[in-house]
Structure formats: C-alpha cells, structure tokens
PDB file of C-alpha atoms in Angstrom:
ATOM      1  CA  UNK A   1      -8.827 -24.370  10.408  1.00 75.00           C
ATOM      2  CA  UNK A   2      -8.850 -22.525   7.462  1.00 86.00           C
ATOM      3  CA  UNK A   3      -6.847 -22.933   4.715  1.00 93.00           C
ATOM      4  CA  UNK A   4      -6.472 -21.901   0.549  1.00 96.00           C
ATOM      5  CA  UNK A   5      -4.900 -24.264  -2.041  1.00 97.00           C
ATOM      6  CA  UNK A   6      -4.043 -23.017  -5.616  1.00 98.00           C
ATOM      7  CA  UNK A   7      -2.582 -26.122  -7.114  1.00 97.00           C
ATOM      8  CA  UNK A   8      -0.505 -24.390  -9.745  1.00 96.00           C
ATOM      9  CA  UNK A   9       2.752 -23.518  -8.712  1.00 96.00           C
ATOM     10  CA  UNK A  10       3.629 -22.414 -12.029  1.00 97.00           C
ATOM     11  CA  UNK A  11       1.841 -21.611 -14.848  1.00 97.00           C
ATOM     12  CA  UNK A  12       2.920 -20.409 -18.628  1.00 97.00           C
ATOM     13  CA  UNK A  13       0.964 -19.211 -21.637  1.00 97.00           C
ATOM     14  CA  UNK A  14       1.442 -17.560 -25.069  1.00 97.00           C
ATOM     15  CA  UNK A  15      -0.075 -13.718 -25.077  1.00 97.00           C
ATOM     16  CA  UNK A  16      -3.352 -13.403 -26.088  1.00 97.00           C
ATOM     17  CA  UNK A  17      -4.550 -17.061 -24.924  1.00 98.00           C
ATOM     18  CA  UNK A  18      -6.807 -17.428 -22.496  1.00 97.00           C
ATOM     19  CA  UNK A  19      -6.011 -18.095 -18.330  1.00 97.00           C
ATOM     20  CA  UNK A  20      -7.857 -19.481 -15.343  1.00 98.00           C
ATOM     21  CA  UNK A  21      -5.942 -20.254 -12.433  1.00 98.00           C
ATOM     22  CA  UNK A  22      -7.540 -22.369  -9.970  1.00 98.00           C
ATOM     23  CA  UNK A  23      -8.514 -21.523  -6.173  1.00 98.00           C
ATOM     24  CA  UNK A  24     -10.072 -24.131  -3.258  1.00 97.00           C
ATOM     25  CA  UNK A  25     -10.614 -22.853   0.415  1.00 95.00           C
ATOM     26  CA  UNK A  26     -11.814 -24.549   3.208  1.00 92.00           C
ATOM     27  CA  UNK A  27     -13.614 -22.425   5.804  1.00 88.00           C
ATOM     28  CA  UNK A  28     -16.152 -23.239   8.395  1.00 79.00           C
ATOM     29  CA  UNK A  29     -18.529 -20.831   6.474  1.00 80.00           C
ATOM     30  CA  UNK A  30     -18.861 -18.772   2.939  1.00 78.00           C
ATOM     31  CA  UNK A  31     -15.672 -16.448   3.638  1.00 86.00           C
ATOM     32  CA  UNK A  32     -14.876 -12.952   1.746  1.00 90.00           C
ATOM     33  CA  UNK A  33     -12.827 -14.368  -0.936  1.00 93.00           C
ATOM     34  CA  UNK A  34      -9.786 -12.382  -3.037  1.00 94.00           C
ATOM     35  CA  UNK A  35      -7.469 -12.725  -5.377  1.00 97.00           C
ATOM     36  CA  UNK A  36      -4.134 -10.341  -5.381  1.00 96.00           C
ATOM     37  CA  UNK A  37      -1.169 -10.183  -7.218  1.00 97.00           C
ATOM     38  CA  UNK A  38       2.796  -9.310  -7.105  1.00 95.00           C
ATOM     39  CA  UNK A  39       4.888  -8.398  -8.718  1.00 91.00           C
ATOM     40  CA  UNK A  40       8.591  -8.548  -8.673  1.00 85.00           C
ATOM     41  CA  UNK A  41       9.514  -6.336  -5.761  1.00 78.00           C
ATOM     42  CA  UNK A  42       5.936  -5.043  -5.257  1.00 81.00           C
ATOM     43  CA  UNK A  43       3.627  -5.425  -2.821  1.00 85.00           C
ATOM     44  CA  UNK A  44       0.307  -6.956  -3.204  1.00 92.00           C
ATOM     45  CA  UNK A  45      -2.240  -5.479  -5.269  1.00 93.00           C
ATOM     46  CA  UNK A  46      -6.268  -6.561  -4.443  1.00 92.00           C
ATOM     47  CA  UNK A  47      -7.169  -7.979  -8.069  1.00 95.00           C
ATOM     48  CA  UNK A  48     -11.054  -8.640  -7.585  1.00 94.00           C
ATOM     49  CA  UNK A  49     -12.985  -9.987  -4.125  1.00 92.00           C
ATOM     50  CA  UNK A  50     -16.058 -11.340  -3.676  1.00 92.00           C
ATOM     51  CA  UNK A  51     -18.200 -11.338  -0.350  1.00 86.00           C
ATOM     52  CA  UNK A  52     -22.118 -11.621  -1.453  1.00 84.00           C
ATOM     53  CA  UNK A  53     -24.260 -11.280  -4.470  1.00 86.00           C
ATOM     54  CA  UNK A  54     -23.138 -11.997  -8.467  1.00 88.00           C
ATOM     55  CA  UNK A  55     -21.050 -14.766  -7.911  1.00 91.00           C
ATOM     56  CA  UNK A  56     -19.198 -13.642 -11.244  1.00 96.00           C
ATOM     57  CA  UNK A  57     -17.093 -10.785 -10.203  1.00 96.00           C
ATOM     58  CA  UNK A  58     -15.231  -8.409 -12.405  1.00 96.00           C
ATOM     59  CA  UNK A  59     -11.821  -6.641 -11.297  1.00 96.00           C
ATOM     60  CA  UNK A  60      -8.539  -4.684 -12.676  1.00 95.00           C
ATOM     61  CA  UNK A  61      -7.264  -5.118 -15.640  1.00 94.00           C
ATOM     62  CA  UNK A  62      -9.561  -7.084 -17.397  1.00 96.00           C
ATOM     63  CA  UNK A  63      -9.564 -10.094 -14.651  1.00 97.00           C
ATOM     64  CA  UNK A  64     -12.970 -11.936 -13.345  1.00 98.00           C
ATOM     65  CA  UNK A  65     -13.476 -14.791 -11.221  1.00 98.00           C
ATOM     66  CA  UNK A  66     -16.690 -16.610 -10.255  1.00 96.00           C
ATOM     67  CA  UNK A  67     -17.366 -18.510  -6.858  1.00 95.00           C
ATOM     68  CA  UNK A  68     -18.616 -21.661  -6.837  1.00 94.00           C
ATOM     69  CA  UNK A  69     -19.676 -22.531  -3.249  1.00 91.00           C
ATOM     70  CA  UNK A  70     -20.510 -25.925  -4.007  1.00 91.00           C
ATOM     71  CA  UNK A  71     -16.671 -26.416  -5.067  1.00 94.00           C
ATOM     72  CA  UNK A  72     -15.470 -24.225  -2.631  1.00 93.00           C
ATOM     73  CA  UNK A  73     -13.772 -22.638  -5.224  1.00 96.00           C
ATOM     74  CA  UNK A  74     -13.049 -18.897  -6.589  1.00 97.00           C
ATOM     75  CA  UNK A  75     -11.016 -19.634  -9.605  1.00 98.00           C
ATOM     76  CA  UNK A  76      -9.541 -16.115 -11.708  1.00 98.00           C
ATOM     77  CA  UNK A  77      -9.901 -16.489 -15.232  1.00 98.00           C
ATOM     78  CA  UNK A  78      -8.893 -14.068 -18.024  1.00 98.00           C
ATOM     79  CA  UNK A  79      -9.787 -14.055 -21.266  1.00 97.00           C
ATOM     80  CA  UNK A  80      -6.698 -12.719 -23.458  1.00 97.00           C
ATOM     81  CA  UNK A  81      -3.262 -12.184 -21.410  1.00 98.00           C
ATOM     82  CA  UNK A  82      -1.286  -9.658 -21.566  1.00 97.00           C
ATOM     83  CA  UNK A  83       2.985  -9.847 -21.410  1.00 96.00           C
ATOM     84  CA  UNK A  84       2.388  -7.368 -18.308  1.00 95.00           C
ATOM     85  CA  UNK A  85       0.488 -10.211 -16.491  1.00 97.00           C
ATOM     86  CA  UNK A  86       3.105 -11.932 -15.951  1.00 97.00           C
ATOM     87  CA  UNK A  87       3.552 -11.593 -11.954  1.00 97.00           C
ATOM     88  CA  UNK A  88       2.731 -13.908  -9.067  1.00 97.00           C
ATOM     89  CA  UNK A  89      -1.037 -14.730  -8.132  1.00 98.00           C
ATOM     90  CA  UNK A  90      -2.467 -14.803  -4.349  1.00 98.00           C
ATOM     91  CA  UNK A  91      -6.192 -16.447  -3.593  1.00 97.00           C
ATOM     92  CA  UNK A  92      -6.924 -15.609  -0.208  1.00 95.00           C
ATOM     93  CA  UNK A  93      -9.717 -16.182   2.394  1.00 92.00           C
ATOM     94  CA  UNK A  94     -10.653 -13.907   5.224  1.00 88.00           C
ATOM     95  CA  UNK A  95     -13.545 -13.837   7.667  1.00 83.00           C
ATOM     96  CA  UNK A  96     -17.315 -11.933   7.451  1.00 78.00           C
ATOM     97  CA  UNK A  97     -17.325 -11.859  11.528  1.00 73.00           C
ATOM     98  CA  UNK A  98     -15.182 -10.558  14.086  1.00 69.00           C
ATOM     99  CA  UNK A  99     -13.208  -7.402  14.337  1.00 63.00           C
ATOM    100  CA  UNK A 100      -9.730  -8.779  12.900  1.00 67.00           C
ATOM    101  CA  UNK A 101      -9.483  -9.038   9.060  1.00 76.00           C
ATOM    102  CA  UNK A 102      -7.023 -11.921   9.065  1.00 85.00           C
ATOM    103  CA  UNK A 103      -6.326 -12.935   5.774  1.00 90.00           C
ATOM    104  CA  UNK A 104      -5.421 -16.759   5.231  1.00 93.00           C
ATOM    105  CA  UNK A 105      -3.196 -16.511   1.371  1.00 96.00           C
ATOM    106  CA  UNK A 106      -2.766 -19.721  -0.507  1.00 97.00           C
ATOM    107  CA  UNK A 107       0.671 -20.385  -1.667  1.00 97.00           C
ATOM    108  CA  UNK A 108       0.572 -18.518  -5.040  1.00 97.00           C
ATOM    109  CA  UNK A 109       0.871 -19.249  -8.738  1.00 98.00           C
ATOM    110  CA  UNK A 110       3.430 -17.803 -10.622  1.00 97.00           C
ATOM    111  CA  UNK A 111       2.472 -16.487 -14.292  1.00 98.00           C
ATOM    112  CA  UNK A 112       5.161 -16.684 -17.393  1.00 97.00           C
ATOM    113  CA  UNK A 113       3.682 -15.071 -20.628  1.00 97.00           C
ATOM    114  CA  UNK A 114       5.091 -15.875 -24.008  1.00 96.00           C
ATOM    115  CA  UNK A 115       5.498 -13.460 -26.566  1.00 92.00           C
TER     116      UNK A 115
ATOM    117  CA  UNK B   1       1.590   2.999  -5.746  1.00 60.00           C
ATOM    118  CA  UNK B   2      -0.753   2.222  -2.441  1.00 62.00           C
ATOM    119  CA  UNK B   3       0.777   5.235  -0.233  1.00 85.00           C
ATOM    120  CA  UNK B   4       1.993   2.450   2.569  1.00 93.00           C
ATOM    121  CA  UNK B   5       5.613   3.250   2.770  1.00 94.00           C
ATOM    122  CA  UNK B   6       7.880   0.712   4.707  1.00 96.00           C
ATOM    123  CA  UNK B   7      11.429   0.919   5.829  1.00 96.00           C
ATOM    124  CA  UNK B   8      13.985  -0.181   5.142  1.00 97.00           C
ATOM    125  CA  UNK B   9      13.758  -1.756   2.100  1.00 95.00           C
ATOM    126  CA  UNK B  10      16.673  -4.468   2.889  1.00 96.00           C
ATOM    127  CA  UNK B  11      18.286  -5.380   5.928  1.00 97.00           C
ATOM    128  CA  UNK B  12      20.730  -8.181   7.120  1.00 98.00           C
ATOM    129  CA  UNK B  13      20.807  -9.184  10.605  1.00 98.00           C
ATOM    130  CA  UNK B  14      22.704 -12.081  12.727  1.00 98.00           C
ATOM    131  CA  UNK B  15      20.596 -14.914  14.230  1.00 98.00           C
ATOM    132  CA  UNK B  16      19.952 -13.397  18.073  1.00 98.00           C
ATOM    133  CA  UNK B  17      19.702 -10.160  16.856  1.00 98.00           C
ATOM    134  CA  UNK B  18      16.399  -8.278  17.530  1.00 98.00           C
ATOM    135  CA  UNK B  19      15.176  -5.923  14.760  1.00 98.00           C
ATOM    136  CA  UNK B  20      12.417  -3.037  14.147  1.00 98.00           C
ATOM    137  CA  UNK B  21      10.639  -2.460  10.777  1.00 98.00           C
ATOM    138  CA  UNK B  22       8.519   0.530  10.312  1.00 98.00           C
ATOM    139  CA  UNK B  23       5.273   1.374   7.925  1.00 97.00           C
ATOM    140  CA  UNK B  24       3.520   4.449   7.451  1.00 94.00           C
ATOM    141  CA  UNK B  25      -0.493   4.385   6.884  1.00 90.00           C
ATOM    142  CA  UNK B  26      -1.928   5.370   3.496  1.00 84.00           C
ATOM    143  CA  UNK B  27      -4.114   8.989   4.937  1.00 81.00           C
ATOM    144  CA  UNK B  28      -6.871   8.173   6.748  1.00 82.00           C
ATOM    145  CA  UNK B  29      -5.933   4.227   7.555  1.00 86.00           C
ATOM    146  CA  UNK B  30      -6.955   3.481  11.122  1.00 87.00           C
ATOM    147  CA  UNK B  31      -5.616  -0.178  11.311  1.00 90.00           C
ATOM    148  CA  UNK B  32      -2.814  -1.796  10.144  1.00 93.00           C
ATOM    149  CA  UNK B  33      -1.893  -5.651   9.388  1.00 94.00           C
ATOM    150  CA  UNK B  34       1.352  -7.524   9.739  1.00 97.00           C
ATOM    151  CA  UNK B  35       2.630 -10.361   7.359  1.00 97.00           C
ATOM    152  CA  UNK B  36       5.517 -12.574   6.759  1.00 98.00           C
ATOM    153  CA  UNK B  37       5.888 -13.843   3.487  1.00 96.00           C
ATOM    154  CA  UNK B  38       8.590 -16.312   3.102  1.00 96.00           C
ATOM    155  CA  UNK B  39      10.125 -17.393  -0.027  1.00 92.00           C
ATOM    156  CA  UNK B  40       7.389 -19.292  -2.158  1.00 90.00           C
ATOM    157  CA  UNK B  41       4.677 -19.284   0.257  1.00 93.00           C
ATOM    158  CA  UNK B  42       1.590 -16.829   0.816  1.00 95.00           C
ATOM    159  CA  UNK B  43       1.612 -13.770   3.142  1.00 96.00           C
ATOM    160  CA  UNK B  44       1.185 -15.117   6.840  1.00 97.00           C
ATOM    161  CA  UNK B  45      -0.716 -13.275   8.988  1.00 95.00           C
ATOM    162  CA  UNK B  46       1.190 -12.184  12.062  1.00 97.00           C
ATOM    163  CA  UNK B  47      -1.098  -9.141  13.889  1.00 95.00           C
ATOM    164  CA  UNK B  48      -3.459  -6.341  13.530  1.00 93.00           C
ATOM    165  CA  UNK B  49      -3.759  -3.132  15.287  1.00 92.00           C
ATOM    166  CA  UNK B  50      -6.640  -0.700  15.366  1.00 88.00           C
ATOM    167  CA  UNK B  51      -6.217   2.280  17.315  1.00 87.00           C
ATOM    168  CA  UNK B  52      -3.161   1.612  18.960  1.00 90.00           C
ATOM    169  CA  UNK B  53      -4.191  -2.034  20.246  1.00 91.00           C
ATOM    170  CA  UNK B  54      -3.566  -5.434  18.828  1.00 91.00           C
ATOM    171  CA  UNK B  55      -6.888  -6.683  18.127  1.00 87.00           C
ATOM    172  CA  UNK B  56      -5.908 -10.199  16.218  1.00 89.00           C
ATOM    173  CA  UNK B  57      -2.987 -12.284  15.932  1.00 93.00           C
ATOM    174  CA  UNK B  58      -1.492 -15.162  14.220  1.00 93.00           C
ATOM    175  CA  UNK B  59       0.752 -18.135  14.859  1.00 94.00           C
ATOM    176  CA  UNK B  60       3.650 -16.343  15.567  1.00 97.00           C
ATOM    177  CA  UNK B  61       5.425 -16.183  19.343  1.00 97.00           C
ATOM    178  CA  UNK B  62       5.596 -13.646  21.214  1.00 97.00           C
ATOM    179  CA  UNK B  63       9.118 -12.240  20.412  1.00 98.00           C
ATOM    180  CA  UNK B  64       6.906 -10.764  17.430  1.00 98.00           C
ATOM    181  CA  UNK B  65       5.394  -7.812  18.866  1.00 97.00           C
ATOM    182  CA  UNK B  66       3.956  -4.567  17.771  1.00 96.00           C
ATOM    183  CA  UNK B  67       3.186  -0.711  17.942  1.00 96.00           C
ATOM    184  CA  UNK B  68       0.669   1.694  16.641  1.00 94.00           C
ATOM    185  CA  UNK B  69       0.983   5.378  17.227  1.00 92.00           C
ATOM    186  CA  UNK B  70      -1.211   8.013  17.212  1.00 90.00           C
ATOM    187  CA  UNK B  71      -0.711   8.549  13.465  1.00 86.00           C
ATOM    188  CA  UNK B  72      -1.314   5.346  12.979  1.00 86.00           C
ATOM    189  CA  UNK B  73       2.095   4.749  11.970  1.00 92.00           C
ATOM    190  CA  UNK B  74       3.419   1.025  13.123  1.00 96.00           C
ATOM    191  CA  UNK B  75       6.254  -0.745  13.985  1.00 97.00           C
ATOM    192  CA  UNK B  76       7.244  -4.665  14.247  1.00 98.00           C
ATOM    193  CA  UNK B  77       9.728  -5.761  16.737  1.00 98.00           C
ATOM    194  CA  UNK B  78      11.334  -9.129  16.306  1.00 98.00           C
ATOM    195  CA  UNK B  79      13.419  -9.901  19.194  1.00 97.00           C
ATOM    196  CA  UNK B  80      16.342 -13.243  19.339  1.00 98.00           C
ATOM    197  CA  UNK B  81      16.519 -13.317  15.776  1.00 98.00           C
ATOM    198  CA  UNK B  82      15.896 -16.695  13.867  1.00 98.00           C
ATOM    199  CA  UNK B  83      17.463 -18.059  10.626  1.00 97.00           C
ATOM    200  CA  UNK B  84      13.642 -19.084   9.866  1.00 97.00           C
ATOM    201  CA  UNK B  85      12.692 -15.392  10.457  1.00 98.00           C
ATOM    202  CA  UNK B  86      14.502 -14.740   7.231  1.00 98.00           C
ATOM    203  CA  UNK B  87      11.109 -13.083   4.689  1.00 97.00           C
ATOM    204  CA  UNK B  88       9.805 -10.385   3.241  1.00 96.00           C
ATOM    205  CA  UNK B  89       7.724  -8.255   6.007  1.00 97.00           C
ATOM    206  CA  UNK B  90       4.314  -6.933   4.206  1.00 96.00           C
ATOM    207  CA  UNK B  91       2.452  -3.773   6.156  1.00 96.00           C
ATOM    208  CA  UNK B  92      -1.058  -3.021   5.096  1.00 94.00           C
ATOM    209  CA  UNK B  93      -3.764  -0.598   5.944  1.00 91.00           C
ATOM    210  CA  UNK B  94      -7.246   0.052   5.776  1.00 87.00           C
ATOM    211  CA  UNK B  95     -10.268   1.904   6.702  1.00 81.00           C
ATOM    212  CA  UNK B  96     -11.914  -0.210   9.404  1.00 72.00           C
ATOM    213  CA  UNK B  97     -10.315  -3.527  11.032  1.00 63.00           C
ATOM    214  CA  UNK B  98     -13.132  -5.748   9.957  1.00 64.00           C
ATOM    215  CA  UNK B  99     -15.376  -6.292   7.016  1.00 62.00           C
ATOM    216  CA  UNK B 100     -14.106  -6.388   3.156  1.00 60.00           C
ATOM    217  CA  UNK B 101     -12.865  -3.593   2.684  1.00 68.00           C
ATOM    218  CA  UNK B 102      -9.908  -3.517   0.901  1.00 77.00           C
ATOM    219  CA  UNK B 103      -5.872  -3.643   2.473  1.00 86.00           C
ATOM    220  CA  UNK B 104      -3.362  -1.317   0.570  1.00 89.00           C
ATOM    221  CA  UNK B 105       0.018  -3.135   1.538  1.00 92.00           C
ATOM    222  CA  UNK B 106       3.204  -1.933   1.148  1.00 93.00           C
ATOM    223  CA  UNK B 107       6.335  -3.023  -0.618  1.00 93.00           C
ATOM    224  CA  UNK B 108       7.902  -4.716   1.802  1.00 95.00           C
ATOM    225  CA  UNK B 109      11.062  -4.630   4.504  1.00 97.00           C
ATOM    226  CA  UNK B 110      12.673  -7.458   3.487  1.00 96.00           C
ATOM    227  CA  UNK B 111      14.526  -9.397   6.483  1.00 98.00           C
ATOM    228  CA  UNK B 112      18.378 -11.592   5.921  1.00 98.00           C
ATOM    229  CA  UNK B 113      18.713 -13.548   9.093  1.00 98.00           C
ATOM    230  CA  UNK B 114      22.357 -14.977   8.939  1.00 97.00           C
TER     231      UNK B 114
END
C-alpha cells in the first residue's frame, strides 16, 4: 500500500534562513508527487508537483523541490522564508494510471517563522 | 481563492445523527474529490465522482456516500453519526478525474460529532 512520511511534525526558523522539509513515499511505482499547503482555516493550496522530466521543480512563491527516486524522496526546500510561510505543509502521492486521482497526504509539517 | 465553495462552514451534530455537506465546482470542473482531514493528520481520501458516478473510493464504510449533479455540484452524506467522524470535510475539483492535473479544494465544512 501506499503511503507518505514527512518526519517533521514541527518545524521553526528565523525569517530569511533557509528551509527544506523532508518527504519519503512508498509506492509500487514512480507516483505524481506534490507538495500543498494550509493555512489556518484555508483549504489546500497545490505548492509545486512533479510527474516526469527535471527532477528539480520550481513552484509558488519562491518554493522548489527535487525528486530523488533512489530515496524515494521529494523533499521542498526554500531558500529565504518568509513570516507569511508560516502555515502547515502536505507531501502527497497519487497515481499515473487509472481513472481515480486518489491522493495518499502524509501527515504534515507545521511551519513557525521567527521574526 | 480556488472558486470551490463548501457549506456550511461549521456544524455540530450528535453521535447517530446523519448529516449532508455540500460543494460547488470551480466553472468548468467535471469531477470532484472527497476528504476527511482529522485533527493532525493528512487529507484522507474518501471518493471521487466524475459525471455523476463514483469512480474511486477510499477506506471509508458505506454510511459515507455521495452525489454529483448535473452541475457538477456534490454532496456527502454521512449517515449514524460517529464521535470519530468528528474532521474537517475538504471538496476539490478538477478538469479530468485522472492524470496530474491539478485539484482546487475548498475551505472546508468542518464536522463536531458530540
């Protein structure tokens, strides 16, 4: 079955320093591969995704990630942050076949920016 | 702002209860996806329709069931309420019910089971 950890629950950083939060899927093949984010009260807004080609891909608001299929990992990385980042951050996996796009979300990490 | 609209916003309900949450379609959506996002976890995928047929579901029972319309507007039904049931109940739409094209979710219904 598939299945997407992000092993930070929580992360924190000052504004203007660097972030990568981490992603790891398993899937019985190379899924599409997204990263979303939330905010308070809000819905879920599609960051970046990734489904063939460059496996550096750019997004919104000044957000990449790269996919590393040997790692099964698509980690989102950022290179200054913003106080507006601060939200909660979804990986999630979802399948190249079949007529259902059933997205499988990891559990989230939660951003706190620093002034 | 996506142009998914969901309602209502906030409801409370009593465990055995059955309740209905609406979404409308951003313009032009054919197909529209179902979550349940509990508190702390990930969206959980609970059904898709596409044209007015379920056409993938989740790990949910069956007292979760669906509609599409014609405008492909959607409902959920949950019927005999559970205190697990208690989340926040994401609609999203998109162009075509496969591929990578992008889901435009809403902001959410979000469900008090008591």
């Amino acid at each position: 079955a598939q299945s997407v950890t992000q092993p930070d629950i929580h992360i924190t950083v000052s504004e203007g320093a660097s972030l990568e939060l981490r992603c790891n899927y398993s899937y019985g093949a190379t899924p599409y591969l997204f990263w979303y984010v939330q905010s308070p009260g809000q819905g879920l807004q599609l960051l970046l995704k990734y489904f063939s080609g460059d496996t550096l891909v750019q997004g919104i608001k000044g957000f990449e990630a790269e996919f590393k299929r040997s790692q099964s990992s698509f980690n989102l990385r950022k290179p200054s942050v913003h106080w507006s980042d601060a939200a909660e951050y979804f990986c999630a996996v979802g399948p190249t076949s079949g007529s259902a796009r059933q997205l499988t979300f990891g559990s989230g990490t939660q951003l706190t920016v620093l002034p | 702002e996506t142009g998914v609209t969901q309602s209502p916003t906030h409801l409370i309900k009593t465990r055995g209860q059955q309740v209905t949450l609406r979404c409308s379609s951003q313009s032009g959506h054919n197909t529209v996806s179902w979550y349940q996002q509990a508190l702390g976890q990930g969206p959980q995928f609970i059904f898709q329709y596409y044209r007015e047929e379920e056409n993938g579901r989740g790990n949910f029972p069956p007292r979760f069931s669906g509609l599409q319309f014609p405008n492909y507007s959607s409902e959920l039904n949950v019927n005999a309420l559970e205190l697990d049931d208690s989340a926040l109940y994401l609609c999203a739409s998109s162009f075509s019910r496969g591929g990578a094209g992008e889901l435009f979710f809403g902001e959410g219904s979000r469900l008090t089971v008591l």
